[in-house]
Coordinates of C-alpha atoms in Angstrom, one line a residue:
X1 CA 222.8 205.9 43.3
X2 CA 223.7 203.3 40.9
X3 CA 223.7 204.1 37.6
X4 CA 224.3 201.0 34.7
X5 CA 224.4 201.0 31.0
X6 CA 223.4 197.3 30.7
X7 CA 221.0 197.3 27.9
X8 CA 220.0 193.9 29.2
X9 CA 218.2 195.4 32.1
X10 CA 216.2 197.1 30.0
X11 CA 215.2 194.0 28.2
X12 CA 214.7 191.7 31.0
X13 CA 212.5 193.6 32.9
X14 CA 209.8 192.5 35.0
X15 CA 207.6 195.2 35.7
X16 CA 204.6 194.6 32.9
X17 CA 204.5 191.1 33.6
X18 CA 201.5 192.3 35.7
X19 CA 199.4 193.5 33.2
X20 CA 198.8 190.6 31.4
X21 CA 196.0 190.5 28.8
X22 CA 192.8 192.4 29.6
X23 CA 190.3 194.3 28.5
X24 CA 191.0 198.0 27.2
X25 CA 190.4 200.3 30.1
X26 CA 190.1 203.7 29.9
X27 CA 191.9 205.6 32.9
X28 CA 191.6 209.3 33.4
X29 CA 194.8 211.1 34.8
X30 CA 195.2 214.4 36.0
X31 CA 198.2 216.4 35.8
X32 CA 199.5 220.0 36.0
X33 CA 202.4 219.3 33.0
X34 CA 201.0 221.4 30.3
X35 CA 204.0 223.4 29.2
X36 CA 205.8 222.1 25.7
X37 CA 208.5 220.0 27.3
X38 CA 206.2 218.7 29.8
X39 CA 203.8 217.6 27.2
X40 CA 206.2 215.4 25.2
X41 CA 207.3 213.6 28.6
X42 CA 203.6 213.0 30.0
X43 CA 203.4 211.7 26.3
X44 CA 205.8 209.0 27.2
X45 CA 203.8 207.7 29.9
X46 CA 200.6 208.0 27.8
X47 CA 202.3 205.9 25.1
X48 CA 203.9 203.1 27.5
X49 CA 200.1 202.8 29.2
X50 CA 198.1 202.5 25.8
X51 CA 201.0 199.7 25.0
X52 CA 199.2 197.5 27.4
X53 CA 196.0 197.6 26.2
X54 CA 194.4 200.3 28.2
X55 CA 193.9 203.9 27.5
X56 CA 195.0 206.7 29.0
X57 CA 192.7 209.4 29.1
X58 CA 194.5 212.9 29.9
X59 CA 193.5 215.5 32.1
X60 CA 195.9 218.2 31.8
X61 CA 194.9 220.9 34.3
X62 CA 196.8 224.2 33.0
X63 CA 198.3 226.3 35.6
X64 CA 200.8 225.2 38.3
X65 CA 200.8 222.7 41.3
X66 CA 198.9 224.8 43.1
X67 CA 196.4 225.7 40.8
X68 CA 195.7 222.1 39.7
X69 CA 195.9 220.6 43.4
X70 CA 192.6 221.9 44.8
X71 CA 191.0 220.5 41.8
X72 CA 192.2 217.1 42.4
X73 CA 191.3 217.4 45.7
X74 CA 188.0 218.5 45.5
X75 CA 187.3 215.6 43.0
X76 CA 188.4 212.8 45.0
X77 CA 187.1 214.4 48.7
X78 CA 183.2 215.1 46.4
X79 CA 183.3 211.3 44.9
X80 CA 184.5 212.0 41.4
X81 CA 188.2 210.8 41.4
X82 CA 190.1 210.0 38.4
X83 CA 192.4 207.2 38.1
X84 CA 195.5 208.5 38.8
X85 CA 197.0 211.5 39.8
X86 CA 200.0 213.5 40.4
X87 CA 201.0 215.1 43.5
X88 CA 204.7 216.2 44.3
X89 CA 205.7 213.4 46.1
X90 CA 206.0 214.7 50.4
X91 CA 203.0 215.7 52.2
X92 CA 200.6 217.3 49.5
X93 CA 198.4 214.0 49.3
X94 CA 198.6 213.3 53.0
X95 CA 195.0 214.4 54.0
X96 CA 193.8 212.3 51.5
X97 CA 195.6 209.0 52.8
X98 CA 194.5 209.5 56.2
X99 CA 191.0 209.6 55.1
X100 CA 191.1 206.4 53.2
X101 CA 190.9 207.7 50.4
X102 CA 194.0 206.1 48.4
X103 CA 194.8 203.3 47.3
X104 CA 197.1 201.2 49.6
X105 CA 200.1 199.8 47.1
X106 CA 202.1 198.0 49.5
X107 CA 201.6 194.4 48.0
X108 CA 202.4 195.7 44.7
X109 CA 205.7 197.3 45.6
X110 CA 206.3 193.8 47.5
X111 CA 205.6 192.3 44.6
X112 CA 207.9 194.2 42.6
X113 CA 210.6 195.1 45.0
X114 CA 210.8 198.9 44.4
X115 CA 212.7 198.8 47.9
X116 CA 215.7 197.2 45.6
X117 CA 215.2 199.9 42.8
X118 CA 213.8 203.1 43.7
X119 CA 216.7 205.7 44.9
X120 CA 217.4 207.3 46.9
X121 CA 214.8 206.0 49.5
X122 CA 213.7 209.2 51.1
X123 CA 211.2 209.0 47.6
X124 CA 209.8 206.2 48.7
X125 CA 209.7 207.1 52.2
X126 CA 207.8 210.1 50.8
X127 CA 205.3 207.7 49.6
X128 CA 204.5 205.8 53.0
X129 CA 202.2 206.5 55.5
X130 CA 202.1 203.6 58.4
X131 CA 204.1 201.5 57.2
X132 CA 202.1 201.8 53.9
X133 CA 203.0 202.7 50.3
X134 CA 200.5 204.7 48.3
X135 CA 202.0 206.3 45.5
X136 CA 204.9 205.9 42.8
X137 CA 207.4 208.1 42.9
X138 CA 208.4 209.1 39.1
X139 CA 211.5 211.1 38.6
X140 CA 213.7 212.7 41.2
X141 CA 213.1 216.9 40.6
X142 CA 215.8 219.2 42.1
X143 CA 214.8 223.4 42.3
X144 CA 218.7 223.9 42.6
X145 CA 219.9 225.4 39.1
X146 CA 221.0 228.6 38.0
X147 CA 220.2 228.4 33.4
X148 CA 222.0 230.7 31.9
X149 CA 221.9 232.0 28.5
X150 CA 224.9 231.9 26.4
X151 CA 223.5 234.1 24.2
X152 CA 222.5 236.9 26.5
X153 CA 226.2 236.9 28.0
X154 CA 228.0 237.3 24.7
X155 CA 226.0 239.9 23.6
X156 CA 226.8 242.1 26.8
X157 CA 230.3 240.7 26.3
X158 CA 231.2 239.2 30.1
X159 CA 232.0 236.1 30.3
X160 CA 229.7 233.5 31.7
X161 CA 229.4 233.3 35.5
X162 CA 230.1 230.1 37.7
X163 CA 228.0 231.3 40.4
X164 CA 225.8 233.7 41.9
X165 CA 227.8 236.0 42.9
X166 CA 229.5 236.6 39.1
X167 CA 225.9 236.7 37.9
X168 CA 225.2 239.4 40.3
X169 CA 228.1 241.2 39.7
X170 CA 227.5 240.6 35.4
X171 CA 223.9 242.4 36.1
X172 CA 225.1 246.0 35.2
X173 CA 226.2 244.6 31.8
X174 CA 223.3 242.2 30.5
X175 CA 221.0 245.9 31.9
X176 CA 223.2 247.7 29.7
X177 CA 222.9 245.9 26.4
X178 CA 218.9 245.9 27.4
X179 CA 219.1 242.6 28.9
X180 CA 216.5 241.6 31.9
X181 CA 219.4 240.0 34.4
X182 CA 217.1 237.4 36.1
X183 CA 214.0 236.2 34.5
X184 CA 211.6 235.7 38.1
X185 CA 208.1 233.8 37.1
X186 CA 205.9 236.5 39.4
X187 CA 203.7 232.7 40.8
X188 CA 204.2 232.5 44.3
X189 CA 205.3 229.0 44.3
X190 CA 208.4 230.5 42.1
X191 CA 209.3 233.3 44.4
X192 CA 208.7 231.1 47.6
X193 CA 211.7 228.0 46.1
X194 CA 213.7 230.4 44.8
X195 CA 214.0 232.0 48.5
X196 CA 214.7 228.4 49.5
X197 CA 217.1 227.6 46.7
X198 CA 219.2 230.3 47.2
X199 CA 218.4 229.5 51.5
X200 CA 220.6 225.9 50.6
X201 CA 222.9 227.4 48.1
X202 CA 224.1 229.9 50.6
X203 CA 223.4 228.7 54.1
X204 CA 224.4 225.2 53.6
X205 CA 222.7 221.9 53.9
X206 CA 222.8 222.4 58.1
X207 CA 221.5 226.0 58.2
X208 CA 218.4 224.6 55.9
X209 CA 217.6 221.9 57.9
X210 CA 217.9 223.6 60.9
X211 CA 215.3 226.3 59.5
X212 CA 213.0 224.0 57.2
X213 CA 213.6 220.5 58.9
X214 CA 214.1 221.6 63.0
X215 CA 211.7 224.8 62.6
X216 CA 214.2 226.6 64.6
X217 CA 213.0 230.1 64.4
X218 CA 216.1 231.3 66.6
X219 CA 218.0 230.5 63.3
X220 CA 216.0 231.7 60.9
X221 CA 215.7 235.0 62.6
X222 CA 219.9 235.2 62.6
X223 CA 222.4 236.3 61.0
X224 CA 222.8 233.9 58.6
X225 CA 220.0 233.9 57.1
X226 CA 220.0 237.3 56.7
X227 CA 222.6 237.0 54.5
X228 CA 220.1 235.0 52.3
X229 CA 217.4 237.7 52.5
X230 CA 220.2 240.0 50.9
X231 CA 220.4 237.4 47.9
X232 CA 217.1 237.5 47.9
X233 CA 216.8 241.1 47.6
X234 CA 219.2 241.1 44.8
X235 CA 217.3 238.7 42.6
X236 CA 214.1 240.6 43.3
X237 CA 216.1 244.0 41.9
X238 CA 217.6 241.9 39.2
X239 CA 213.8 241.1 38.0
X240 CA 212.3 244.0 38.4
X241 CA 211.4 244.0 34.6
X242 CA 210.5 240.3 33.9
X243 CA 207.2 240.8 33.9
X244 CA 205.9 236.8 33.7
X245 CA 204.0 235.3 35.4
X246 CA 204.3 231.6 34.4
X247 CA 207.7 229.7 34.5
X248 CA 208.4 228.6 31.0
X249 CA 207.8 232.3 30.0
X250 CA 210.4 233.0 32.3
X251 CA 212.5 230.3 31.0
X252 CA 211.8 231.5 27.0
X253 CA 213.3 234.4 27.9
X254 CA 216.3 233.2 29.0
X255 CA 216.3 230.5 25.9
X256 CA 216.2 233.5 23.8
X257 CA 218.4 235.6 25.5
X258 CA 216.5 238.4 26.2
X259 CA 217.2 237.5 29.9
X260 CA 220.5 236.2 31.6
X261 CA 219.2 233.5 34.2
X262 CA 216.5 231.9 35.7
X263 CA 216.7 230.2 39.2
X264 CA 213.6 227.1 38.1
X265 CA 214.0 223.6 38.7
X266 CA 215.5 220.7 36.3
X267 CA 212.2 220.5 34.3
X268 CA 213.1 223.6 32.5
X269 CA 215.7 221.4 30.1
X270 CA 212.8 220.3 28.5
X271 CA 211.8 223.9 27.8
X272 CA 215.8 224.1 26.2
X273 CA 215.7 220.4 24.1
X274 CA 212.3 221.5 22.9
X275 CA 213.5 224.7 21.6
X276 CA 216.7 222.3 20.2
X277 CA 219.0 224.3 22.6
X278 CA 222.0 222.4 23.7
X279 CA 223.5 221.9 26.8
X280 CA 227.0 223.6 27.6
X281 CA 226.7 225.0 24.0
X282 CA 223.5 227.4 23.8
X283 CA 223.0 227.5 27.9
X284 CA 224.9 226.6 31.1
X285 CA 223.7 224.9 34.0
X286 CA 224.9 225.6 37.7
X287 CA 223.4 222.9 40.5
X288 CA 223.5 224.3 43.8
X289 CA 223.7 228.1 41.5
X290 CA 227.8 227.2 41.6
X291 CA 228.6 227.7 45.4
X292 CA 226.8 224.5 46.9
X293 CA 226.4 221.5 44.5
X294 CA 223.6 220.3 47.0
X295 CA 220.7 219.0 45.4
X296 CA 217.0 217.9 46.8
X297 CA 215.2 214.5 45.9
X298 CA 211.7 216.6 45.3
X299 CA 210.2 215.1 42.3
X300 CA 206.2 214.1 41.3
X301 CA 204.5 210.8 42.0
X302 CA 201.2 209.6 41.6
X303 CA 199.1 208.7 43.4
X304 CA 195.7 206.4 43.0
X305 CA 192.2 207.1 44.3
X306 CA 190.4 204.3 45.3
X307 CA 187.7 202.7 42.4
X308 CA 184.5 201.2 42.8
X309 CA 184.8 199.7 39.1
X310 CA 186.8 196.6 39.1
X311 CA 188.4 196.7 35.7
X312 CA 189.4 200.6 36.8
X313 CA 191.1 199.2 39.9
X314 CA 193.4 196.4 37.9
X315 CA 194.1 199.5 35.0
X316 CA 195.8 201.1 38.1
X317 CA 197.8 198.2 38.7
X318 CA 198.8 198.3 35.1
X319 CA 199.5 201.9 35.2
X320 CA 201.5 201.8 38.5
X321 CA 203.9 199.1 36.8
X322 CA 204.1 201.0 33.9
X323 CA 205.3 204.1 35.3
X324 CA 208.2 202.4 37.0
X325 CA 209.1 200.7 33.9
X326 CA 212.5 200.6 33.2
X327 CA 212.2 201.9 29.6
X328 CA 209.5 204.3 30.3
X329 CA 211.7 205.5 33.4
X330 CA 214.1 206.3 30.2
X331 CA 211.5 208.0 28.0
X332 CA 210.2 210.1 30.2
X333 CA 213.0 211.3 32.4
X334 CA 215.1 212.4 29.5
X335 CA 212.0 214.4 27.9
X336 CA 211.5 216.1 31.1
X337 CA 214.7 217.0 31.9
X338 CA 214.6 215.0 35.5
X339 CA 216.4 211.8 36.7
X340 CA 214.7 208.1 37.0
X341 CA 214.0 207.3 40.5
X342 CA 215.2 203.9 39.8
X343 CA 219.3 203.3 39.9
X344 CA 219.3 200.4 37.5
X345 CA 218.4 202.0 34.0
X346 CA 220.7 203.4 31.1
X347 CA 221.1 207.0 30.9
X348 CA 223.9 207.2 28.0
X349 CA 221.7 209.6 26.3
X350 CA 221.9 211.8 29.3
X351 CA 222.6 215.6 28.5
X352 CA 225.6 217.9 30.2
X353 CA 222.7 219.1 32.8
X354 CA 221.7 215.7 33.5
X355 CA 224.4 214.2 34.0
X356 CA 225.8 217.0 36.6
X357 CA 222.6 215.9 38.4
X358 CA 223.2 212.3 38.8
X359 CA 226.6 212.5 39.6
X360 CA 225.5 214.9 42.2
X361 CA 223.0 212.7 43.7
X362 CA 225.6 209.7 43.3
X363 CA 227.8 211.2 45.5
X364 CA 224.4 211.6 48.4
X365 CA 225.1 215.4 48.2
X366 CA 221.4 215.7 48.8
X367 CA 218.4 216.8 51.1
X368 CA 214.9 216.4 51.5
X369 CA 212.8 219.3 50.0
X370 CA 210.0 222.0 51.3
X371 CA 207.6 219.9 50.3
X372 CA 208.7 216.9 52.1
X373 CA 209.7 218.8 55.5
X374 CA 206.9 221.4 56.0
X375 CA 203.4 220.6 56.2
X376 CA 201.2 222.5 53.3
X377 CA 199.6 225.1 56.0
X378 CA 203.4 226.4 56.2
X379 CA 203.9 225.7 52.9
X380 CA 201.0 228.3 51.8
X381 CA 202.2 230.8 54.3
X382 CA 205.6 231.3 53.2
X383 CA 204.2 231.6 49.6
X384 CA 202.2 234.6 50.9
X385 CA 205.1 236.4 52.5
X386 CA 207.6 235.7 49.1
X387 CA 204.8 237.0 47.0
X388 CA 204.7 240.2 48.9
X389 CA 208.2 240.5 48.8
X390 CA 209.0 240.3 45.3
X391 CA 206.0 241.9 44.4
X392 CA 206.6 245.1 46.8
X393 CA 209.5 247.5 48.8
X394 CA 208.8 245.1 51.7
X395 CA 212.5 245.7 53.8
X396 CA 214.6 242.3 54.1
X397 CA 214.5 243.3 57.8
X398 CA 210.6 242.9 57.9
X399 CA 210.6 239.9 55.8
X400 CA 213.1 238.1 57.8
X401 CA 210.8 238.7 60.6
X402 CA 207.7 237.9 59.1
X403 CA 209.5 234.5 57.9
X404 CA 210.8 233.8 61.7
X405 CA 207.1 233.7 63.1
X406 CA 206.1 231.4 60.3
X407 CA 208.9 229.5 61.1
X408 CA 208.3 229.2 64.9
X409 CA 204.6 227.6 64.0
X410 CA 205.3 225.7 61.3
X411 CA 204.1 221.8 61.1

């Protein structure tokens, strides 16, 4: 992934040559980024969308993904879609594609070549059903980070850790100066990824395709991954007395420090630069949680349900080209803590976090997430069994068991 600091692409670009002038449109858009940092980078895209004469009407859907998701569903499958909408970009909207429901964007990524710029281009793989393209991918989200605070580690006086296995070991300490060790959002899309994060972190890339990509429920009833049910049992002990349910609680306490760490995704720097928390200074950040610096190109995209009204139809053209904007790519991605899918635009401003990221996914160390390799059936079901887990004395032996049969029908 190509990185440049030209500030003359920025300038020069293309992209809302589309829009040209029109009528104000109003466009509805439904979303599930309703935390504080996730608010000021939807605001980006709100901003760039009004620029054009349009208007973008929000419709922030509180909850997660998987709360929001069988709202948007419902409204586009009962005739009431919106304009646009976010899915992770994967399999989430693929139902809905293969119904003919979406709108096809093939000639406009043509037109615009987001072949040439969108990277890596498993996202925009992610996007095409067919041979078709019917969504735009928006930033490139990886689950693989292990936040620490600072804070939390000075005041039980070890140093900071440099991977999972020191945070483990710190855990006696942070419980001793009254300190939750690891702050686990009790959701069961939390519990389910950080199962899978610390499946990659361990296992290795192989051993996580072999179990989420091949569906080889030999391997995923071995003895490797075992060994990731016992780091799975550890973090379950470790946060014991969380007590949150949402992410970004879990994430305030680590910002805080009345917890140690959180296992969440790249989106929770927005949570830190919010709160004016600075990288490498006030938290650390370890990608692949400090033993594998393996990241996955997950992220959001939107998607756009087809319109009987005209002018709503050409606004989704504007907002399409908008999105993918070079500056906008900018503006949002640095408010949300993620990385622009396209490998053209200047990230000076990047943070310490960030910038571990990209330099990560520079180097290709990276693989295709859950949500891109597992249908959502599966998906569902290995939410169930996490929940449980975490949530109860279930043995590792019985989960591991439970997770093999899920594997052996997964789609």
């Amino acid at each position: 992934m190509r990185y440049c600091s030209a500030l003359a692409v920025l300038a020069t670009s293309t992209f809302l040559a589309t829009a040209g002038p029109a009528p104000a449109t109003e466009l509805e858009v439904t979303h599930w980024w309703t935390s504080g940092g996730e608010a000021a980078a939807v605001a980006e895209f709100a901003k760039a969308f009004d620029a054009t004469g349009n208007h973008w009407v929000d419709g922030a859907i509180a909850g997660s993904g998987s709360t929001a998701r069988p709202i948007m569903i419902s409204r586009i499958t009962g005739g009431d879609p919106m304009g646009a909408t976010q899915f992770n970009h994967g399999r989430q909207a693929e139902e809905l594609v293969q119904a003919g429901l979406m709108r096809d964007l093939t000639d406009l990524a043509t037109k615009e070549k987001w072949t040439e710029v969108i990277r890596p281009k498993s996202l925009l793989d992610s996007c095409t059903l067919d041979g078709k393209i019917y969504c735009v991918p928006v930033n490139i989200h990886s689950w693989q980070w292990l936040w620490l605070s600072n804070k939390a580690f000075e005041t039980a006086g070890v140093p900071i850790p440099k991977n999972w296995d020191e945070f483990v070991a710190a855990a006696p300490a942070l419980e001793k100066a009254g300190i939750v060790p690891f702050a686990q959002g009790g959701q069961a899309w939390q519990v389910n990824n950080t199962f899978a994060v610390l499946m990659l972190a361990i296992g290795g890339k192989d051993l996580f395709q072999k179990v989420y990509g091949d569906k080889d429920d030999t391997v995923a009833a071995g003895p490797e991954v075992a060994k990731v049910f016992k780091a799975a049992d550890d973090a379950r002990r470790l946060s014991k007395s969380a007590n949150v349910q949402e992410w970004n609680q879990a994430t305030a306490m680590v910002i805080n420090g009345k917890a140690g760490g959180q296992i969440m995704g790249d989106w929770a720097q927005g949570e830190f630069q919010l709160a004016g928390k600075v990288a490498g200074t006030d938290y650390t950040c370890l990608p692949g949680l400090g033993i594998n610096p393996t990241l996955a190109t997950g992220g959001d995209a939107f998607y756009f349900p087809l319109q009987k009204d005209e002018a709503k139809a050409k606004a989704q053209e504007v907002l399409a080209s908008t999105l993918l904007d070079p500056k906008t790519q900018v503006a949002f991605n640095l408010k949300k803590g993620s990385v622009p899918v396209r490998g053209d635009v200047d990230l000076n401003a990047a943070n310490d976090c960030m910038k571990k990221g990209i330099d990560i996914l520079g180097k290709g160390d990276i693989v295709s997430w859950t949500d891109q390799l597992v249908s959502q059936d599966t998906q569902k079901q290995f939410e169930d069994l996490f929940s449980e887990f975490f949530a109860t004395a279930m043995t590792t032996e019985d989960a591991q068991e439970r997770f093999a049969k899920i594997v052996a029908t997964a789609d």
